């Protein structure tokens, strides 16, 4: 059952990334300027981080493993797109996917792990300076 949860979590996380990428491909080719390029990279990074976060949240621990699955699918998708030339006008996007979006997916998983560690109580918290210890 754990493997099904992992596969579904990574698939949903990658689905979030695909939704973001689909928004980028909808712009008319003749209206693409520098703002479009910067905006689309920003969208891609944000949606990749959200995809990694979603996969880590849905898949459970270890969080980074699920986010790494999303990152691997991003790299694989960019490689397939570059080799097959599915989107010739977006060749630059394949490189940005590998350089920026895959690490952003990992950052999303790391953020989930960090938040979870911050929320779990420290068992030694009562024994720090100023804390009360039995027998004092």
mmCIF file with all atom_site columns, N, CA and C in Angstrom, residues 77-126:
data_model
loop_
_atom_site.group_PDB
_atom_site.id
_atom_site.type_symbol
_atom_site.label_atom_id
_atom_site.label_alt_id
_atom_site.label_comp_id
_atom_site.label_asym_id
_atom_site.label_entity_id
_atom_site.label_seq_id
_atom_site.pdbx_PDB_ins_code
_atom_site.Cartn_x
_atom_site.Cartn_y
_atom_site.Cartn_z
_atom_site.occupancy
_atom_site.B_iso_or_equiv
_atom_site.pdbx_formal_charge
_atom_site.auth_seq_id
_atom_site.auth_comp_id
_atom_site.auth_asym_id
_atom_site.auth_atom_id
_atom_site.pdbx_PDB_model_num
ATOM 1   N N  . UNK A 1 77  ? 11.138 14.682 -18.334 1.00 0.00 ? 77  UNK A N  1
ATOM 2   C CA . UNK A 1 77  ? 10.257 15.365 -19.286 1.00 0.00 ? 77  UNK A CA 1
ATOM 3   C C  . UNK A 1 77  ? 10.998 16.386 -20.125 1.00 0.00 ? 77  UNK A C  1
ATOM 4   N N  . UNK A 1 78  ? 11.903 17.129 -19.503 1.00 0.00 ? 78  UNK A N  1
ATOM 5   C CA . UNK A 1 78  ? 12.689 18.110 -20.252 1.00 0.00 ? 78  UNK A CA 1
ATOM 6   C C  . UNK A 1 78  ? 13.606 17.419 -21.253 1.00 0.00 ? 78  UNK A C  1
ATOM 7   N N  . UNK A 1 79  ? 14.173 16.293 -20.853 1.00 0.00 ? 79  UNK A N  1
ATOM 8   C CA . UNK A 1 79  ? 15.042 15.548 -21.768 1.00 0.00 ? 79  UNK A CA 1
ATOM 9   C C  . UNK A 1 79  ? 14.292 14.996 -22.964 1.00 0.00 ? 79  UNK A C  1
ATOM 10  N N  . UNK A 1 80  ? 13.125 14.424 -22.707 1.00 0.00 ? 80  UNK A N  1
ATOM 11  C CA . UNK A 1 80  ? 12.301 13.900 -23.801 1.00 0.00 ? 80  UNK A CA 1
ATOM 12  C C  . UNK A 1 80  ? 11.869 15.027 -24.729 1.00 0.00 ? 80  UNK A C  1
ATOM 13  N N  . UNK A 1 81  ? 11.458 16.141 -24.156 1.00 0.00 ? 81  UNK A N  1
ATOM 14  C CA . UNK A 1 81  ? 11.034 17.280 -24.962 1.00 0.00 ? 81  UNK A CA 1
ATOM 15  C C  . UNK A 1 81  ? 12.185 17.821 -25.810 1.00 0.00 ? 81  UNK A C  1
ATOM 16  N N  . UNK A 1 82  ? 13.376 17.877 -25.223 1.00 0.00 ? 82  UNK A N  1
ATOM 17  C CA . UNK A 1 82  ? 14.527 18.383 -25.976 1.00 0.00 ? 82  UNK A CA 1
ATOM 18  C C  . UNK A 1 82  ? 14.927 17.433 -27.106 1.00 0.00 ? 82  UNK A C  1
ATOM 19  N N  . UNK A 1 83  ? 14.905 16.140 -26.837 1.00 0.00 ? 83  UNK A N  1
ATOM 20  C CA . UNK A 1 83  ? 15.315 15.169 -27.851 1.00 0.00 ? 83  UNK A CA 1
ATOM 21  C C  . UNK A 1 83  ? 14.287 15.071 -28.983 1.00 0.00 ? 83  UNK A C  1
ATOM 22  N N  . UNK A 1 84  ? 13.008 15.020 -28.627 1.00 0.00 ? 84  UNK A N  1
ATOM 23  C CA . UNK A 1 84  ? 11.966 14.866 -29.639 1.00 0.00 ? 84  UNK A CA 1
ATOM 24  C C  . UNK A 1 84  ? 11.558 16.192 -30.279 1.00 0.00 ? 84  UNK A C  1
ATOM 25  N N  . UNK A 1 85  ? 11.917 17.294 -29.672 1.00 0.00 ? 85  UNK A N  1
ATOM 26  C CA . UNK A 1 85  ? 11.572 18.599 -30.220 1.00 0.00 ? 85  UNK A CA 1
ATOM 27  C C  . UNK A 1 85  ? 10.068 18.852 -30.238 1.00 0.00 ? 85  UNK A C  1
ATOM 28  N N  . UNK A 1 86  ? 9.388  18.471 -29.169 1.00 0.00 ? 86  UNK A N  1
ATOM 29  C CA . UNK A 1 86  ? 7.937  18.603 -29.111 1.00 0.00 ? 86  UNK A CA 1
ATOM 30  C C  . UNK A 1 86  ? 7.477  20.063 -29.083 1.00 0.00 ? 86  UNK A C  1
ATOM 31  N N  . UNK A 1 87  ? 8.274  20.920 -28.489 1.00 0.00 ? 87  UNK A N  1
ATOM 32  C CA . UNK A 1 87  ? 7.954  22.348 -28.404 1.00 0.00 ? 87  UNK A CA 1
ATOM 33  C C  . UNK A 1 87  ? 9.167  23.137 -28.881 1.00 0.00 ? 87  UNK A C  1
ATOM 34  N N  . UNK A 1 88  ? 9.377  23.252 -30.193 1.00 0.00 ? 88  UNK A N  1
ATOM 35  C CA . UNK A 1 88  ? 10.589 23.887 -30.710 1.00 0.00 ? 88  UNK A CA 1
ATOM 36  C C  . UNK A 1 88  ? 10.759 25.332 -30.255 1.00 0.00 ? 88  UNK A C  1
ATOM 37  N N  . UNK A 1 89  ? 9.693  26.059 -30.049 1.00 0.00 ? 89  UNK A N  1
ATOM 38  C CA . UNK A 1 89  ? 9.809  27.444 -29.613 1.00 0.00 ? 89  UNK A CA 1
ATOM 39  C C  . UNK A 1 89  ? 10.149 27.589 -28.148 1.00 0.00 ? 89  UNK A C  1
ATOM 40  N N  . UNK A 1 90  ? 10.136 26.488 -27.418 1.00 0.00 ? 90  UNK A N  1
ATOM 41  C CA . UNK A 1 90  ? 10.397 26.530 -25.980 1.00 0.00 ? 90  UNK A CA 1
ATOM 42  C C  . UNK A 1 90  ? 11.644 25.727 -25.598 1.00 0.00 ? 90  UNK A C  1
ATOM 43  N N  . UNK A 1 91  ? 12.630 25.681 -26.460 1.00 0.00 ? 91  UNK A N  1
ATOM 44  C CA . UNK A 1 91  ? 13.868 24.944 -26.158 1.00 0.00 ? 91  UNK A CA 1
ATOM 45  C C  . UNK A 1 91  ? 14.552 25.469 -24.901 1.00 0.00 ? 91  UNK A C  1
ATOM 46  N N  . UNK A 1 92  ? 14.515 26.755 -24.705 1.00 0.00 ? 92  UNK A N  1
ATOM 47  C CA . UNK A 1 92  ? 15.139 27.363 -23.533 1.00 0.00 ? 92  UNK A CA 1
ATOM 48  C C  . UNK A 1 92  ? 14.470 26.882 -22.247 1.00 0.00 ? 92  UNK A C  1
ATOM 49  N N  . UNK A 1 93  ? 13.182 26.550 -22.345 1.00 0.00 ? 93  UNK A N  1
ATOM 50  C CA . UNK A 1 93  ? 12.437 26.114 -21.164 1.00 0.00 ? 93  UNK A CA 1
ATOM 51  C C  . UNK A 1 93  ? 12.936 24.757 -20.669 1.00 0.00 ? 93  UNK A C  1
ATOM 52  N N  . UNK A 1 94  ? 13.403 23.904 -21.565 1.00 0.00 ? 94  UNK A N  1
ATOM 53  C CA . UNK A 1 94  ? 13.944 22.601 -21.172 1.00 0.00 ? 94  UNK A CA 1
ATOM 54  C C  . UNK A 1 94  ? 15.185 22.770 -20.295 1.00 0.00 ? 94  UNK A C  1
ATOM 55  N N  . UNK A 1 95  ? 16.044 23.690 -20.687 1.00 0.00 ? 95  UNK A N  1
ATOM 56  C CA . UNK A 1 95  ? 17.240 23.957 -19.879 1.00 0.00 ? 95  UNK A CA 1
ATOM 57  C C  . UNK A 1 95  ? 16.909 24.540 -18.516 1.00 0.00 ? 95  UNK A C  1
ATOM 58  N N  . UNK A 1 96  ? 15.936 25.442 -18.499 1.00 0.00 ? 96  UNK A N  1
ATOM 59  C CA . UNK A 1 96  ? 15.525 26.032 -17.226 1.00 0.00 ? 96  UNK A CA 1
ATOM 60  C C  . UNK A 1 96  ? 14.866 24.995 -16.316 1.00 0.00 ? 96  UNK A C  1
ATOM 61  N N  . UNK A 1 97  ? 14.200 24.027 -16.927 1.00 0.00 ? 97  UNK A N  1
ATOM 62  C CA . UNK A 1 97  ? 13.577 22.964 -16.134 1.00 0.00 ? 97  UNK A CA 1
ATOM 63  C C  . UNK A 1 97  ? 14.635 22.183 -15.371 1.00 0.00 ? 97  UNK A C  1
ATOM 64  N N  . UNK A 1 98  ? 15.730 21.885 -16.047 1.00 0.00 ? 98  UNK A N  1
ATOM 65  C CA . UNK A 1 98  ? 16.795 21.117 -15.401 1.00 0.00 ? 98  UNK A CA 1
ATOM 66  C C  . UNK A 1 98  ? 17.560 21.977 -14.396 1.00 0.00 ? 98  UNK A C  1
ATOM 67  N N  . UNK A 1 99  ? 17.867 23.215 -14.766 1.00 0.00 ? 99  UNK A N  1
ATOM 68  C CA . UNK A 1 99  ? 18.700 24.064 -13.910 1.00 0.00 ? 99  UNK A CA 1
ATOM 69  C C  . UNK A 1 99  ? 17.954 24.677 -12.723 1.00 0.00 ? 99  UNK A C  1
ATOM 70  N N  . UNK A 1 100 ? 16.684 25.020 -12.884 1.00 0.00 ? 100 UNK A N  1
ATOM 71  C CA . UNK A 1 100 ? 15.972 25.747 -11.833 1.00 0.00 ? 100 UNK A CA 1
ATOM 72  C C  . UNK A 1 100 ? 14.760 25.000 -11.271 1.00 0.00 ? 100 UNK A C  1
ATOM 73  N N  . UNK A 1 101 ? 14.011 24.348 -12.122 1.00 0.00 ? 101 UNK A N  1
ATOM 74  C CA . UNK A 1 101 ? 12.740 23.770 -11.667 1.00 0.00 ? 101 UNK A CA 1
ATOM 75  C C  . UNK A 1 101 ? 12.927 22.464 -10.900 1.00 0.00 ? 101 UNK A C  1
ATOM 76  N N  . UNK A 1 102 ? 13.830 21.618 -11.328 1.00 0.00 ? 102 UNK A N  1
ATOM 77  C CA . UNK A 1 102 ? 14.087 20.382 -10.583 1.00 0.00 ? 102 UNK A CA 1
ATOM 78  C C  . UNK A 1 102 ? 14.605 20.685 -9.175  1.00 0.00 ? 102 UNK A C  1
ATOM 79  N N  . UNK A 1 103 ? 15.571 21.602 -9.014  1.00 0.00 ? 103 UNK A N  1
ATOM 80  C CA . UNK A 1 103 ? 15.972 21.959 -7.650  1.00 0.00 ? 103 UNK A CA 1
ATOM 81  C C  . UNK A 1 103 ? 14.838 22.613 -6.848  1.00 0.00 ? 103 UNK A C  1
ATOM 82  N N  . UNK A 1 104 ? 13.950 23.330 -7.519  1.00 0.00 ? 104 UNK A N  1
ATOM 83  C CA . UNK A 1 104 ? 12.820 23.936 -6.810  1.00 0.00 ? 104 UNK A CA 1
ATOM 84  C C  . UNK A 1 104 ? 11.881 22.858 -6.270  1.00 0.00 ? 104 UNK A C  1
ATOM 85  N N  . UNK A 1 105 ? 11.703 21.777 -7.011  1.00 0.00 ? 105 UNK A N  1
ATOM 86  C CA . UNK A 1 105 ? 10.883 20.664 -6.520  1.00 0.00 ? 105 UNK A CA 1
ATOM 87  C C  . UNK A 1 105 ? 11.518 20.050 -5.275  1.00 0.00 ? 105 UNK A C  1
ATOM 88  N N  . UNK A 1 106 ? 12.823 19.900 -5.293  1.00 0.00 ? 106 UNK A N  1
ATOM 89  C CA . UNK A 1 106 ? 13.528 19.406 -4.103  1.00 0.00 ? 106 UNK A CA 1
ATOM 90  C C  . UNK A 1 106 ? 13.381 20.377 -2.938  1.00 0.00 ? 106 UNK A C  1
ATOM 91  N N  . UNK A 1 107 ? 13.425 21.668 -3.235  1.00 0.00 ? 107 UNK A N  1
ATOM 92  C CA . UNK A 1 107 ? 13.253 22.677 -2.182  1.00 0.00 ? 107 UNK A CA 1
ATOM 93  C C  . UNK A 1 107 ? 11.861 22.591 -1.565  1.00 0.00 ? 107 UNK A C  1
ATOM 94  N N  . UNK A 1 108 ? 10.858 22.270 -2.378  1.00 0.00 ? 108 UNK A N  1
ATOM 95  C CA . UNK A 1 108 ? 9.513  22.084 -1.851  1.00 0.00 ? 108 UNK A CA 1
ATOM 96  C C  . UNK A 1 108 ? 9.450  20.913 -0.874  1.00 0.00 ? 108 UNK A C  1
ATOM 97  N N  . UNK A 1 109 ? 10.111 19.827 -1.195  1.00 0.00 ? 109 UNK A N  1
ATOM 98  C CA . UNK A 1 109 ? 10.181 18.683 -0.280  1.00 0.00 ? 109 UNK A CA 1
ATOM 99  C C  . UNK A 1 109 ? 10.965 19.007 0.966   1.00 0.00 ? 109 UNK A C  1
ATOM 100 N N  . UNK A 1 110 ? 12.045 19.760 0.808   1.00 0.00 ? 110 UNK A N  1
ATOM 101 C CA . UNK A 1 110 ? 12.834 20.166 1.964   1.00 0.00 ? 110 UNK A CA 1
ATOM 102 C C  . UNK A 1 110 ? 12.011 21.075 2.876   1.00 0.00 ? 110 UNK A C  1
ATOM 103 N N  . UNK A 1 111 ? 11.211 21.962 2.292   1.00 0.00 ? 111 UNK A N  1
ATOM 104 C CA . UNK A 1 111 ? 10.364 22.853 3.091   1.00 0.00 ? 111 UNK A CA 1
ATOM 105 C C  . UNK A 1 111 ? 9.367  22.047 3.913   1.00 0.00 ? 111 UNK A C  1
ATOM 106 N N  . UNK A 1 112 ? 8.797  21.010 3.311   1.00 0.00 ? 112 UNK A N  1
ATOM 107 C CA . UNK A 1 112 ? 7.859  20.161 4.048   1.00 0.00 ? 112 UNK A CA 1
ATOM 108 C C  . UNK A 1 112 ? 8.555  19.467 5.203   1.00 0.00 ? 112 UNK A C  1
ATOM 109 N N  . UNK A 1 113 ? 9.751  18.983 4.975   1.00 0.00 ? 113 UNK A N  1
ATOM 110 C CA . UNK A 1 113 ? 10.519 18.327 6.027   1.00 0.00 ? 113 UNK A CA 1
ATOM 111 C C  . UNK A 1 113 ? 10.874 19.316 7.129   1.00 0.00 ? 113 UNK A C  1
ATOM 112 N N  . UNK A 1 114 ? 11.263 20.513 6.767   1.00 0.00 ? 114 UNK A N  1
ATOM 113 C CA . UNK A 1 114 ? 11.646 21.538 7.730   1.00 0.00 ? 114 UNK A CA 1
ATOM 114 C C  . UNK A 1 114 ? 10.467 21.930 8.617   1.00 0.00 ? 114 UNK A C  1
ATOM 115 N N  . UNK A 1 115 ? 9.295  22.117 8.007   1.00 0.00 ? 115 UNK A N  1
ATOM 116 C CA . UNK A 1 115 ? 8.106  22.481 8.775   1.00 0.00 ? 115 UNK A CA 1
ATOM 117 C C  . UNK A 1 115 ? 7.747  21.369 9.751   1.00 0.00 ? 115 UNK A C  1
ATOM 118 N N  . UNK A 1 116 ? 7.848  20.129 9.314   1.00 0.00 ? 116 UNK A N  1
ATOM 119 C CA . UNK A 1 116 ? 7.524  19.004 10.187  1.00 0.00 ? 116 UNK A CA 1
ATOM 120 C C  . UNK A 1 116 ? 8.486  18.929 11.356  1.00 0.00 ? 116 UNK A C  1
ATOM 121 N N  . UNK A 1 117 ? 9.763  19.163 11.120  1.00 0.00 ? 117 UNK A N  1
ATOM 122 C CA . UNK A 1 117 ? 10.738 19.130 12.202  1.00 0.00 ? 117 UNK A CA 1
ATOM 123 C C  . UNK A 1 117 ? 10.512 20.262 13.195  1.00 0.00 ? 117 UNK A C  1
ATOM 124 N N  . UNK A 1 118 ? 10.056 21.406 12.718  1.00 0.00 ? 118 UNK A N  1
ATOM 125 C CA . UNK A 1 118 ? 9.783  22.533 13.604  1.00 0.00 ? 118 UNK A CA 1
ATOM 126 C C  . UNK A 1 118 ? 8.556  22.281 14.473  1.00 0.00 ? 118 UNK A C  1
ATOM 127 N N  . UNK A 1 119 ? 7.613  21.470 13.978  1.00 0.00 ? 119 UNK A N  1
ATOM 128 C CA . UNK A 1 119 ? 6.377  21.232 14.708  1.00 0.00 ? 119 UNK A CA 1
ATOM 129 C C  . UNK A 1 119 ? 6.491  20.120 15.733  1.00 0.00 ? 119 UNK A C  1
ATOM 130 N N  . UNK A 1 120 ? 7.462  19.230 15.593  1.00 0.00 ? 120 UNK A N  1
ATOM 131 C CA . UNK A 1 120 ? 7.596  18.141 16.547  1.00 0.00 ? 120 UNK A CA 1
ATOM 132 C C  . UNK A 1 120 ? 8.291  18.653 17.795  1.00 0.00 ? 120 UNK A C  1
ATOM 133 N N  . UNK A 1 121 ? 7.760  18.329 18.968  1.00 0.00 ? 121 UNK A N  1
ATOM 134 C CA . UNK A 1 121 ? 8.368  18.813 20.205  1.00 0.00 ? 121 UNK A CA 1
ATOM 135 C C  . UNK A 1 121 ? 9.725  18.158 20.447  1.00 0.00 ? 121 UNK A C  1
ATOM 136 N N  . UNK A 1 122 ? 10.635 18.934 20.977  1.00 0.00 ? 122 UNK A N  1
ATOM 137 C CA . UNK A 1 122 ? 11.968 18.446 21.304  1.00 0.00 ? 122 UNK A CA 1
ATOM 138 C C  . UNK A 1 122 ? 11.896 17.752 22.662  1.00 0.00 ? 122 UNK A C  1
ATOM 139 N N  . UNK A 1 123 ? 12.260 16.463 22.734  1.00 0.00 ? 123 UNK A N  1
ATOM 140 C CA . UNK A 1 123 ? 12.139 15.756 24.006  1.00 0.00 ? 123 UNK A CA 1
ATOM 141 C C  . UNK A 1 123 ? 13.043 16.322 25.097  1.00 0.00 ? 123 UNK A C  1
ATOM 142 N N  . UNK A 1 124 ? 14.111 16.996 24.730  1.00 0.00 ? 124 UNK A N  1
ATOM 143 C CA . UNK A 1 124 ? 15.022 17.559 25.721  1.00 0.00 ? 124 UNK A CA 1
ATOM 144 C C  . UNK A 1 124 ? 14.776 19.026 26.007  1.00 0.00 ? 124 UNK A C  1
ATOM 145 N N  . UNK A 1 125 ? 13.639 19.564 25.557  1.00 0.00 ? 125 UNK A N  1
ATOM 146 C CA . UNK A 1 125 ? 13.379 20.994 25.696  1.00 0.00 ? 125 UNK A CA 1
ATOM 147 C C  . UNK A 1 125 ? 13.273 21.428 27.148  1.00 0.00 ? 125 UNK A C  1
ATOM 148 N N  . UNK A 1 126 ? 12.774 20.590 28.018  1.00 0.00 ? 126 UNK A N  1
ATOM 149 C CA . UNK A 1 126 ? 12.635 20.962 29.420  1.00 0.00 ? 126 UNK A CA 1
ATOM 150 C C  . UNK A 1 126 ? 13.944 20.947 30.172  1.00 0.00 ? 126 UNK A C  1
#
